[in-house]
């Protein structure tokens, strides 16, 4: 055995896998970071902090910002997640802050689309 082998083996067996793992780990972190990196979508308004903290643990805040609901609707969504998705129970105070924020900022739009056309009189195209 040449005398330098142990050092080379040591490098190959220990150091480079560590570097490799590190590279893979940071690539992975970058990737998952991108998937969840939707910070800044939630409207900055009173109650923002608790919603940002409690409501983005399992999914992106996009799921919230693309939803609009009444207070009852938001309460139902929260109950549904608590009953089926392991969302923790909130204290009365926390839940009020969350619902206040959601109801204030993500209420149903009063009119989502233009009103239907009113056709008063049909006409016949002349040939
Ligand atoms: C413990 C995990 C968890 C937490 C924390 C959580 N959710 Fe969810 N939520 C889910 C899962 C799982 C879904 C279903 C995701 C899917 O359909 O892709 C979901 C779906 C949703 C939806 C879409 C519902 C629909 O009808 O499609 C909304 C809106 C929502 N969550 C809002 C919130 C709000 C607001 C909070 C904070 C109070 C919150 N989530 C916190 C797990 C969680």
Coordinates of C-alpha atoms and ligand atoms in Angstrom, one line a residue:
X1 CA 0.0 0.0 0.0
X2 CA 1.4 3.4 -0.9
X3 CA 1.7 5.6 2.2
X4 CA -0.5 8.4 0.9
X5 CA -3.6 6.2 0.5
X6 CA -5.1 6.7 3.9
X7 CA -5.3 10.5 3.4
X8 CA -6.9 10.1 0.0
X9 CA -9.3 7.6 1.4
X10 CA -10.1 9.8 4.3
X11 CA -10.8 12.7 1.9
X12 CA -13.0 10.6 -0.3
X13 CA -14.8 8.7 2.4
X14 CA -15.4 11.5 4.9
X15 CA -14.7 15.0 3.7
X16 CA -16.2 15.0 0.3
X17 CA -19.5 13.3 1.3
X18 CA -19.8 16.0 3.9
X19 CA -19.4 18.7 1.3
X20 CA -21.8 16.8 -1.0
X21 CA -24.4 16.5 1.7
X22 CA -24.1 20.1 2.5
X23 CA -24.6 21.1 -1.2
X24 CA -27.6 18.8 -1.4
X25 CA -29.0 20.1 1.8
X26 CA -28.8 23.7 0.8
X27 CA -30.2 23.0 -2.7
X28 CA -33.1 21.2 -1.0
X29 CA -33.6 24.1 1.5
X30 CA -33.6 26.5 -1.5
X31 CA -36.2 24.5 -3.3
X32 CA -38.6 24.1 -0.4
X33 CA -37.9 27.7 0.5
X34 CA -39.1 28.7 -3.0
X35 CA -42.2 26.6 -2.7
X36 CA -43.2 28.3 0.5
X37 CA -41.7 31.6 -0.2
X38 CA -44.8 33.6 -0.7
X39 CA -44.1 36.0 2.2
X40 CA -45.6 39.4 1.7
X41 CA -48.9 38.3 0.2
X42 CA -51.0 38.7 3.3
X43 CA -52.2 42.3 3.7
X44 CA -50.4 44.1 6.4
X45 CA -53.1 45.1 8.8
X46 CA -53.9 44.6 12.5
X47 CA -53.8 40.8 13.2
X48 CA -51.3 40.2 10.4
X49 CA -48.7 38.7 12.7
X50 CA -50.8 36.0 14.2
X51 CA -52.2 34.9 10.9
X52 CA -48.8 34.9 9.3
X53 CA -47.5 32.8 12.2
X54 CA -50.4 30.4 12.7
X55 CA -51.8 30.0 9.2
X56 CA -48.7 29.4 7.1
X57 CA -47.3 26.4 9.0
X58 CA -48.9 23.8 6.7
X59 CA -49.6 25.7 3.5
X60 CA -48.8 28.8 1.6
X61 CA -50.5 32.1 2.5
X62 CA -51.7 32.1 -1.1
X63 CA -54.4 29.6 0.0
X64 CA -55.7 32.4 2.3
X65 CA -55.3 35.4 0.0
X66 CA -57.1 33.6 -2.8
X67 CA -60.1 32.9 -0.5
X68 CA -62.9 35.2 0.4
X69 CA -65.5 34.4 3.0
X70 CA -67.8 35.8 5.6
X71 CA -66.9 35.5 9.3
X72 CA -69.1 32.3 9.4
X73 CA -67.3 31.0 6.3
X74 CA -63.8 31.6 7.8
X75 CA -65.0 30.0 11.1
X76 CA -66.1 27.0 9.2
X77 CA -62.8 26.7 7.3
X78 CA -60.9 26.9 10.6
X79 CA -63.2 24.2 12.2
X80 CA -62.7 22.0 9.2
X81 CA -59.0 22.2 9.5
X82 CA -59.2 21.6 13.2
X83 CA -61.3 18.6 12.8
X84 CA -59.6 17.0 9.8
X85 CA -56.2 18.6 9.3
X86 CA -54.7 18.8 12.8
X87 CA -54.9 22.5 13.1
X88 CA -54.5 23.3 16.8
X89 CA -57.3 24.9 18.9
X90 CA -57.0 28.6 19.4
X91 CA -57.8 30.5 22.6
X92 CA -60.9 32.7 22.3
X93 CA -58.6 35.7 22.1
X94 CA -56.4 34.3 19.4
X95 CA -59.4 33.1 17.4
X96 CA -61.0 36.6 17.6
X97 CA -57.8 38.2 16.3
X98 CA -57.5 35.8 13.4
X99 CA -61.2 36.1 12.5
X100 CA -61.1 39.9 12.8
X101 CA -58.2 40.0 10.4
X102 CA -59.6 37.5 7.9
X103 CA -63.1 39.1 7.9
X104 CA -61.7 42.6 7.6
X105 CA -59.3 41.8 4.8
X106 CA -60.7 38.8 3.0
X107 CA -64.4 39.3 3.0
X108 CA -66.5 38.3 0.0
X109 CA -66.4 40.9 -2.8
X110 CA -69.7 42.7 -2.9
X111 CA -69.8 42.3 -6.7
X112 CA -67.4 39.9 -8.3
X113 CA -68.6 40.3 -11.9
X114 CA -70.4 42.8 -14.0
X115 CA -74.2 42.6 -13.6
X116 CA -76.0 40.6 -16.3
X117 CA -77.0 42.4 -19.4
X118 CA -80.6 43.6 -19.5
X119 CA -82.1 42.9 -22.9
X120 CA -85.2 44.9 -23.3
X121 CA -86.1 44.3 -26.9
X122 CA -85.0 41.7 -29.4
X123 CA -84.5 42.7 -32.9
X124 CA -84.3 40.8 -36.2
X125 CA -81.3 41.2 -38.5
X126 CA -82.4 42.3 -42.0
X127 CA -81.2 40.1 -44.9
Ligands
LIG1 C1 -52.1 22.0 10.8 C2 -52.0 22.4 9.4 C3 -52.7 23.7 9.0 C4 -52.7 24.9 9.5 C5 -51.8 25.4 10.7 C6 -53.6 25.8 8.8 N1 -54.1 25.0 7.8 FE1 -55.4 25.8 6.3 N2 -55.4 23.9 5.4 C7 -54.7 22.8 5.8 C8 -54.8 21.8 4.9 C9 -54.2 20.4 4.9 C10 -55.7 22.3 3.8 C11 -56.1 21.6 2.5 C12 -55.0 22.0 1.6 C13 -55.3 21.5 0.2 O1 -56.5 21.3 -0.1 O2 -54.4 21.5 -0.6 C14 -56.0 23.7 4.2 C15 -56.8 24.5 3.5 C16 -57.0 25.8 3.8 C17 -57.8 26.7 3.0 C18 -58.5 26.3 1.7 C19 -59.9 25.7 2.1 C20 -60.7 25.4 0.9 O3 -61.9 25.4 1.0 O4 -60.1 25.0 -0.2 C21 -57.8 27.9 3.6 C22 -58.6 29.1 3.1 C23 -57.0 27.8 4.8 N3 -56.5 26.5 4.8 C24 -56.8 28.8 5.7 C25 -56.1 28.7 6.8 C26 -56.1 29.7 7.9 C27 -56.8 31.0 7.8 C28 -55.2 29.2 8.8 C29 -54.9 29.8 10.2 C30 -56.0 30.0 11.1 C31 -54.8 27.9 8.4 N4 -55.3 27.6 7.2 C32 -53.9 27.1 9.1 C33 -53.9 22.7 7.0 C34 -53.6 23.8 7.8

